[in-house]
Every structure is written in C-alpha cells, then in structure tokens.
mmCIF file of N, CA and C in Angstrom:
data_model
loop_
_atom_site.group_PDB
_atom_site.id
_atom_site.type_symbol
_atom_site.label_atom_id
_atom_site.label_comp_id
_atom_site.label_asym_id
_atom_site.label_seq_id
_atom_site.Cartn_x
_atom_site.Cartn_y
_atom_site.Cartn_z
ATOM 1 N N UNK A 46 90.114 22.191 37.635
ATOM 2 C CA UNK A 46 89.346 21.208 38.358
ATOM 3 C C UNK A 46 90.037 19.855 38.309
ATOM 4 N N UNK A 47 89.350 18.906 39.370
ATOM 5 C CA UNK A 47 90.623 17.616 39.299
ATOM 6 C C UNK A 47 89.722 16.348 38.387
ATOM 7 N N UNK A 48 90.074 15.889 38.007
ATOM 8 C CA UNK A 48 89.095 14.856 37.102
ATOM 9 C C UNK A 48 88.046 14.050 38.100
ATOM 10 N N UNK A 49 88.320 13.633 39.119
ATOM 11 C CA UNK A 49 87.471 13.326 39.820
ATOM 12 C C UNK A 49 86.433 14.203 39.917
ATOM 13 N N UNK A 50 86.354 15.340 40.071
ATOM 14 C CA UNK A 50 85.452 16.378 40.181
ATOM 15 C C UNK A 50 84.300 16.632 38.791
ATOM 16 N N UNK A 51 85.164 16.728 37.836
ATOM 17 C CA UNK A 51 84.372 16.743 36.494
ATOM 18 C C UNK A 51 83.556 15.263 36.030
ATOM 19 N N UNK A 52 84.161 13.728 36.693
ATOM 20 C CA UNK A 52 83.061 12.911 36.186
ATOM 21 C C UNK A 52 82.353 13.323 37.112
ATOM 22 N N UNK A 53 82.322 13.133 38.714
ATOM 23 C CA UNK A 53 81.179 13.302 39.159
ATOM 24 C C UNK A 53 79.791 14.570 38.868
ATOM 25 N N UNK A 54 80.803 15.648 38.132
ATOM 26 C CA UNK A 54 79.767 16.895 37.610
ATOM 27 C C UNK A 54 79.065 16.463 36.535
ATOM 28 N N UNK A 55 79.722 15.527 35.410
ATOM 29 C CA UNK A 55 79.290 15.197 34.826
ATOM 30 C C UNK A 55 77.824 13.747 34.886
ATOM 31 N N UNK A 56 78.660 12.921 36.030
ATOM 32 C CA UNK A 56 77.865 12.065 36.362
ATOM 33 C C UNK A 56 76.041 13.013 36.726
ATOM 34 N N UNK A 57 76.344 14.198 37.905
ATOM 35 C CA UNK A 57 75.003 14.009 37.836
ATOM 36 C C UNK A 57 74.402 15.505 36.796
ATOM 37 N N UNK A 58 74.811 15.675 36.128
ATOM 38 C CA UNK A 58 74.243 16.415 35.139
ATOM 39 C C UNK A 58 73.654 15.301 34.247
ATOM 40 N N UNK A 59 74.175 13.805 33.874
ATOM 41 C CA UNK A 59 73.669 13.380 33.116
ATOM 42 C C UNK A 59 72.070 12.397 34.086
ATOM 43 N N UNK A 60 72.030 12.180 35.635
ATOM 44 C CA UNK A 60 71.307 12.018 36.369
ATOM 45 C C UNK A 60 69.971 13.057 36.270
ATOM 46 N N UNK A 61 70.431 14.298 36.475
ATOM 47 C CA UNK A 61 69.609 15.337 36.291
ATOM 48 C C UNK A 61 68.758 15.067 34.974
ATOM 49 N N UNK A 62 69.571 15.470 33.763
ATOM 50 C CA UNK A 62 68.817 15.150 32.469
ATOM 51 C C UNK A 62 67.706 14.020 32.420
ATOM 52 N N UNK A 63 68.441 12.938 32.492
ATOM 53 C CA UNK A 63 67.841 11.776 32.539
ATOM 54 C C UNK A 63 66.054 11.902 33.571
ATOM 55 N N UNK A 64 66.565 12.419 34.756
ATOM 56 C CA UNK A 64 65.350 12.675 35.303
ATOM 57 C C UNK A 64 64.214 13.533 34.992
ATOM 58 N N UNK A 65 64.406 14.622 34.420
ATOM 59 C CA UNK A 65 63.876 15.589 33.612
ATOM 60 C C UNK A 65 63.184 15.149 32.598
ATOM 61 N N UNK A 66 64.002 14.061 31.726
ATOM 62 C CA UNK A 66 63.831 13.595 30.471
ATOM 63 C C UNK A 66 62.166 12.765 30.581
ATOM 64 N N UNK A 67 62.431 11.509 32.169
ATOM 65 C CA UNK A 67 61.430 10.690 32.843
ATOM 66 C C UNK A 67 59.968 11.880 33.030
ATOM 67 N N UNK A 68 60.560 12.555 33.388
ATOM 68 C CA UNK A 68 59.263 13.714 33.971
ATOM 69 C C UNK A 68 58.557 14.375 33.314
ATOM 70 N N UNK A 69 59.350 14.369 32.113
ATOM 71 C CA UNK A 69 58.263 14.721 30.801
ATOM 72 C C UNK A 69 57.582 14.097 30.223
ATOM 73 N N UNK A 70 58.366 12.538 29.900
ATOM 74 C CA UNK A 70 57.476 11.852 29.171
ATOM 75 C C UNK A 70 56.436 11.327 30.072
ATOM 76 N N UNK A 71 56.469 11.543 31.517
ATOM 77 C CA UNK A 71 55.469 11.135 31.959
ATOM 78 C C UNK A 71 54.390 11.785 32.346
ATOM 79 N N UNK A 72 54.616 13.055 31.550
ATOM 80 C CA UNK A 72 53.674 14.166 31.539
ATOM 81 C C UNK A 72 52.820 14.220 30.711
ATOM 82 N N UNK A 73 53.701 13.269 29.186
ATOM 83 C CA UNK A 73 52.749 13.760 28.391
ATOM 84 C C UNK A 73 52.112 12.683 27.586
ATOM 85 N N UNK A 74 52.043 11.589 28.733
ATOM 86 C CA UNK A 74 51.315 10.032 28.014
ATOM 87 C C UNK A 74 50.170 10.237 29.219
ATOM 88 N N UNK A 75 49.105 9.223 28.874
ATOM 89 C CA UNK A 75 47.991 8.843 29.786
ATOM 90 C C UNK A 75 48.242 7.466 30.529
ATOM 91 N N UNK A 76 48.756 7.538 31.598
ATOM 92 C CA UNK A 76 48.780 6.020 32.455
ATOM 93 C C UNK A 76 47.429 5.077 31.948
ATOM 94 N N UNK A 77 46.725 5.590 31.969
ATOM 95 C CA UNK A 77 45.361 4.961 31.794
ATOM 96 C C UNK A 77 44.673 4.844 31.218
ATOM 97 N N UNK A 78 45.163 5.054 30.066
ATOM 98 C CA UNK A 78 45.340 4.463 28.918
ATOM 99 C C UNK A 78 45.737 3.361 28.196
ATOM 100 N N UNK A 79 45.379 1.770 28.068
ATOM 101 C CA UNK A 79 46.654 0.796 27.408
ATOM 102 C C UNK A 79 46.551 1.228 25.923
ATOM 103 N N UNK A 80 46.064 1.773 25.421
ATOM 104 C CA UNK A 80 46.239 2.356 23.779
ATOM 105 C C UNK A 80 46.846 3.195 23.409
ATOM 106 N N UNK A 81 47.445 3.862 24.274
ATOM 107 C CA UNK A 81 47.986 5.304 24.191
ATOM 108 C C UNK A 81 48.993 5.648 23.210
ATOM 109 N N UNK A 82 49.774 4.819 23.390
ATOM 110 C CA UNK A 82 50.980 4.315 22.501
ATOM 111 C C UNK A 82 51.258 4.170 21.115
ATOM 112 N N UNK A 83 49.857 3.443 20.787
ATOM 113 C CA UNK A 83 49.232 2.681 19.842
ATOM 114 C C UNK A 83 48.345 3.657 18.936
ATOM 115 N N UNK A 84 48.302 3.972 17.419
ATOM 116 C CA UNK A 84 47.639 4.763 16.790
ATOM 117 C C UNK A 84 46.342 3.845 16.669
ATOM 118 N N UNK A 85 45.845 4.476 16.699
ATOM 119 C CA UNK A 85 43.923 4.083 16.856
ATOM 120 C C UNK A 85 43.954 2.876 15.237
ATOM 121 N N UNK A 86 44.010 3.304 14.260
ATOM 122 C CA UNK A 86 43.976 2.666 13.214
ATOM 123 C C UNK A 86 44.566 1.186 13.459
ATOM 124 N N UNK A 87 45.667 1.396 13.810
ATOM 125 C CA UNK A 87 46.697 0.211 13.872
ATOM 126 C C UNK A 87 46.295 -1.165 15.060
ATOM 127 N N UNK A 88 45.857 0.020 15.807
ATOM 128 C CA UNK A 88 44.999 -0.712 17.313
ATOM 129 C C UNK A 88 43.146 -1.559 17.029
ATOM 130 N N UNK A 89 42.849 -0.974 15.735
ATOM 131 C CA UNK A 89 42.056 -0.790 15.339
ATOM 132 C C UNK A 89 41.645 -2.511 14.550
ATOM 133 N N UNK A 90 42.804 -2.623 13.945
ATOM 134 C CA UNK A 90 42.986 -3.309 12.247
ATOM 135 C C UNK A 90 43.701 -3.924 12.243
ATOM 136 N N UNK A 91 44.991 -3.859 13.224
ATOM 137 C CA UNK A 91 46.249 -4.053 13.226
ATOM 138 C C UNK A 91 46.390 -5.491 13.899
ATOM 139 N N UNK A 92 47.366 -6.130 13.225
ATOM 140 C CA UNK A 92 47.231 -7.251 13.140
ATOM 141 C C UNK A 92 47.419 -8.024 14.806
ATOM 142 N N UNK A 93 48.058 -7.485 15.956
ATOM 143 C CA UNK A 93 47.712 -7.332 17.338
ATOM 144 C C UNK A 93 46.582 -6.233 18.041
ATOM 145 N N UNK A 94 45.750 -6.049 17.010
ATOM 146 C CA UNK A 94 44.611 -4.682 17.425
ATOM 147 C C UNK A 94 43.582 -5.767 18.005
ATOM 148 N N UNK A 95 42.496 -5.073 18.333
ATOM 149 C CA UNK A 95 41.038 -5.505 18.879
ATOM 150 C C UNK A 95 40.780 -6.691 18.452
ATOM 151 N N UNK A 96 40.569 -7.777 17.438
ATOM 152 C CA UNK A 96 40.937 -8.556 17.542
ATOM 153 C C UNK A 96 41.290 -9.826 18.010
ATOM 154 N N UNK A 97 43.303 -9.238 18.069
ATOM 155 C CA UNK A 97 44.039 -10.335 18.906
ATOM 156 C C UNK A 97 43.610 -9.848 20.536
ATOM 157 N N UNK A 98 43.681 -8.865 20.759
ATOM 158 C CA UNK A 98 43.412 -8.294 22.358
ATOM 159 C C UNK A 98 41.793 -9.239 22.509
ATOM 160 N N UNK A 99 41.106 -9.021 22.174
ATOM 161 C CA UNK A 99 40.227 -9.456 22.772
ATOM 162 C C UNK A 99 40.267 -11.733 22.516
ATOM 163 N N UNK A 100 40.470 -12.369 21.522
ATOM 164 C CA UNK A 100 40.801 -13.217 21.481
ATOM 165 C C UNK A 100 41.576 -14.164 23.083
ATOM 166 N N UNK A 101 42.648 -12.944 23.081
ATOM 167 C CA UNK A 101 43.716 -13.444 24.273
ATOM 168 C C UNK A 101 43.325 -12.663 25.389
ATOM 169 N N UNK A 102 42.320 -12.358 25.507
ATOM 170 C CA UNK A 102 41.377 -11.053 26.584
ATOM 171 C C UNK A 102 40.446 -12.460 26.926
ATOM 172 N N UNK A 103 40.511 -13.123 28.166
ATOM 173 C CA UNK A 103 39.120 -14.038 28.612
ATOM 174 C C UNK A 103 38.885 -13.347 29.926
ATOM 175 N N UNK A 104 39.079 -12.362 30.546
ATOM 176 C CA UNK A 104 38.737 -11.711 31.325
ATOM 177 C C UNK A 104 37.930 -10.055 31.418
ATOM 178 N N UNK A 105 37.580 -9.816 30.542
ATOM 179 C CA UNK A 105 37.595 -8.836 29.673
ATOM 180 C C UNK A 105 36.428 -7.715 30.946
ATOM 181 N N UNK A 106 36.059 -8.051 31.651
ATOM 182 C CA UNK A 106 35.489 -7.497 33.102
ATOM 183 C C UNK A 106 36.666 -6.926 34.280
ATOM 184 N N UNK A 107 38.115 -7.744 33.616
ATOM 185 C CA UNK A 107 38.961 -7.136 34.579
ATOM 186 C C UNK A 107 39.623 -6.219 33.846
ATOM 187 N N UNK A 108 39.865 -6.617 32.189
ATOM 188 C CA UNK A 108 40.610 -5.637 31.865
ATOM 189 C C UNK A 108 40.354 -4.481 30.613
ATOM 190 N N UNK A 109 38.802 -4.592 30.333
ATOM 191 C CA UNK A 109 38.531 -3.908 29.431
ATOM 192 C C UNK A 109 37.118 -2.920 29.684
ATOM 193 N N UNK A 110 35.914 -3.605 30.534
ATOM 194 C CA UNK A 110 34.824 -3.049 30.666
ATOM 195 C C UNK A 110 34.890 -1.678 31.538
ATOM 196 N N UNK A 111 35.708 -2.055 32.854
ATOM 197 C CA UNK A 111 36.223 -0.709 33.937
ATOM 198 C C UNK A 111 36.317 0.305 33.253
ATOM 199 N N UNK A 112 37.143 0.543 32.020
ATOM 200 C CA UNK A 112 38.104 2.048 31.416
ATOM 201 C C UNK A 112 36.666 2.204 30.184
ATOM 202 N N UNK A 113 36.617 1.250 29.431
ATOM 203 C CA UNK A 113 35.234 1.806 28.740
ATOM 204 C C UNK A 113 34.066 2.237 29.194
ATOM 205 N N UNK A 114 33.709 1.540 30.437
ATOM 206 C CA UNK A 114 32.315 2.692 30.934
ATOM 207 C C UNK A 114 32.919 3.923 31.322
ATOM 208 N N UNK A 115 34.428 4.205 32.538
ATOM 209 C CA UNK A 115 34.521 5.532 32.752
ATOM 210 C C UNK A 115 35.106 5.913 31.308
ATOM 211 N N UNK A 116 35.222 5.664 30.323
ATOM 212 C CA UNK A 116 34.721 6.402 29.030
ATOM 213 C C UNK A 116 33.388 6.694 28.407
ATOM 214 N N UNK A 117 32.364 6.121 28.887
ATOM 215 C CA UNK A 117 31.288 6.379 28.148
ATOM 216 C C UNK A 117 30.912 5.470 27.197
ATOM 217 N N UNK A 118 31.369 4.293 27.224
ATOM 218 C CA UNK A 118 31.606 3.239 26.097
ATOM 219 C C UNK A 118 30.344 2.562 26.437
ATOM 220 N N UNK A 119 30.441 1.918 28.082
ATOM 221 C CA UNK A 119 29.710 1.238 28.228
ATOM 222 C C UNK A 119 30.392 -0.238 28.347
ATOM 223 N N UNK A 120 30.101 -1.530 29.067
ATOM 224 C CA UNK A 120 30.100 -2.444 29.279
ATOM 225 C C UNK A 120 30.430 -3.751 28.415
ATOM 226 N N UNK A 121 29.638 -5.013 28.691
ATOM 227 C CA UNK A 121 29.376 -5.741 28.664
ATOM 228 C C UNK A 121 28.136 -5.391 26.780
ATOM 229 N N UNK A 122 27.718 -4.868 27.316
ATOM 230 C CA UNK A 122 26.522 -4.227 26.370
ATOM 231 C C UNK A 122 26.975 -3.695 25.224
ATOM 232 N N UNK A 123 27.452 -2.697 25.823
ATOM 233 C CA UNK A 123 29.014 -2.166 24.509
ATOM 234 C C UNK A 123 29.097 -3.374 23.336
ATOM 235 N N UNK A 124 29.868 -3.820 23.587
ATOM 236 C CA UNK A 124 30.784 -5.027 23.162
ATOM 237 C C UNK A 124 29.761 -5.959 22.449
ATOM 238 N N UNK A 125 28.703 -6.304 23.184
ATOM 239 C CA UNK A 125 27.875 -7.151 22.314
ATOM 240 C C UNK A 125 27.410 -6.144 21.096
ATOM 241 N N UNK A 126 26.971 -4.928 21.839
ATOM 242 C CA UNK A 126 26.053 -4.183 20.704
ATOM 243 C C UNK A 126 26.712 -4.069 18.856
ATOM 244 N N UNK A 127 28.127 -3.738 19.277
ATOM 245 C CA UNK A 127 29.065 -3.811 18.099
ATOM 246 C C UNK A 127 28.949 -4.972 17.265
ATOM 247 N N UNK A 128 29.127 -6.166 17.902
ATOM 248 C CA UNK A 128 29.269 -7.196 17.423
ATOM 249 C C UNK A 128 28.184 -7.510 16.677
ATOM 250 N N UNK A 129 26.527 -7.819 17.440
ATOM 251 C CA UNK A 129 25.821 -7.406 16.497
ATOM 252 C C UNK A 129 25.481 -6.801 15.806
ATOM 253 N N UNK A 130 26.131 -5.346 15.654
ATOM 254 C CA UNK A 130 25.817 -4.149 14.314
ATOM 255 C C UNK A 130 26.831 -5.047 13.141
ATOM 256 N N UNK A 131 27.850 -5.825 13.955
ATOM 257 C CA UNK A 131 28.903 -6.406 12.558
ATOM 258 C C UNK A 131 28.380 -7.588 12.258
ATOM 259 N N UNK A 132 27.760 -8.326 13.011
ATOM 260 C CA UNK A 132 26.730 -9.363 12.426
ATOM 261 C C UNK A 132 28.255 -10.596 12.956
ATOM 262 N N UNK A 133 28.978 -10.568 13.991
ATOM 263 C CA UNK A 133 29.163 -11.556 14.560
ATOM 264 C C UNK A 133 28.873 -12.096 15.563
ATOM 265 N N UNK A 134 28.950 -13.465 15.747
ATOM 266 C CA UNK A 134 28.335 -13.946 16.738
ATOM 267 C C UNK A 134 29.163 -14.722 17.744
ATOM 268 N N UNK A 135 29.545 -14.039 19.013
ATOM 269 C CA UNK A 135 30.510 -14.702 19.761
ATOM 270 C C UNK A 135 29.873 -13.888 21.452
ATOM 271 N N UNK A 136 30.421 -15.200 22.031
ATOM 272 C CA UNK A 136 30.205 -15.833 23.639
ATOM 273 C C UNK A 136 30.844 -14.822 23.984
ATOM 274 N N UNK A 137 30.458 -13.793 24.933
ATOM 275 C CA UNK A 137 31.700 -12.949 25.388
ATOM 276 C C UNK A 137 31.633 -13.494 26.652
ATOM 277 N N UNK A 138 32.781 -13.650 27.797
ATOM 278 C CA UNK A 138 33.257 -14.889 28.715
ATOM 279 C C UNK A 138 32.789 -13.727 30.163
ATOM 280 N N UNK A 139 31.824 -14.585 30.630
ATOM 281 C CA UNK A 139 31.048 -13.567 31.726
ATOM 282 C C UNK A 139 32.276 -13.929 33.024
ATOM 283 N N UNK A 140 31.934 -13.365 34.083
ATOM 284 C CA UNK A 140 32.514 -13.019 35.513
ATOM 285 C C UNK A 140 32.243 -13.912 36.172
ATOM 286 N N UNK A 141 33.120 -14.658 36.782
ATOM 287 C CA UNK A 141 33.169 -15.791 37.606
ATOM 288 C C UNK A 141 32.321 -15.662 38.981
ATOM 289 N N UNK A 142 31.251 -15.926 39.189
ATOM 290 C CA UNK A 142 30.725 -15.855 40.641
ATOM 291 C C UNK A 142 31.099 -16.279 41.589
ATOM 292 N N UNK A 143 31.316 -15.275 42.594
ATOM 293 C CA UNK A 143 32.347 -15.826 43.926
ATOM 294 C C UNK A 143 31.621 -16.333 44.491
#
C-alpha cells in the first residue's frame, strides 16, 4: 500500500472510533438530567451541591421547578416544604410577571 493510503485508512478508522466512542456515551447519560454526572451525595453536601446551585439559582422557575415536577418532586411547594421540615427560612425568588 502507498503511505498516502494507510494515513488516510488510518485517518478514518480513527474518525469511525471516535464516532462510535460519541454514540455511546451518549447512550448512556441522561440529557436531562443536570445531575447526572454528579454523585447524589456530593451534589447533595458538596461544597458546589444544592446549596451553592440554588444560592446562584435566582431563577429557579426556569431552571429547577420544570424537571422536578416532571419528576414528581413538585414545585415551588417542594422547595419550601423542605426548607421548612429543616427549619430554614428563606425568600424563594418568585416569576417575574409579564
């Protein structure tokens, strides 16, 4: 074979892989998920866990209530209910009326 021939065989064998490689891992994470990544504990406790997310979260209707009700979590309601079972007391930042 002429060397030209073998990088380009090589070129897309390593194209191929690579794509294969993409197609799995995107098989076997949840898009829709932002925790997914993240071990529950760590996400949990962790010193960027629930927390800092919600701290630096003032929208929390755009980016947190949506995925917890289609979990079953629940809302707005959710979120307070916890807080009062932990006996804190904080403003959670309501939805801007258009």
């Amino acid at each position: 074979m002429k060397p030209k021939r073998i990088v380009r065989t090589l070129i897309t064998l390593s194209l191929l892989a690579a794509l294969l490689a993409v197609l799995y891992i995107s098989q076997t994470s949840d898009p829709s998920n932002p925790h997914a990544s993240i071990p529950e504990e760590k996400w949990i406790h962790g010193p960027k866990g629930h927390g800092y997310a919600v701290k630096n979260n003032q929208q929390p209707w755009k980016q947190c209530y949506e995925c917890h009700q289609k979990e079953g979590l629940g809302g707005e309601v959710y979120c307070q209910s916890c807080h009062n079972q932990s006996g804190i007391k904080v403003v959670i930042p309501q939805k801007p009326s258009q």
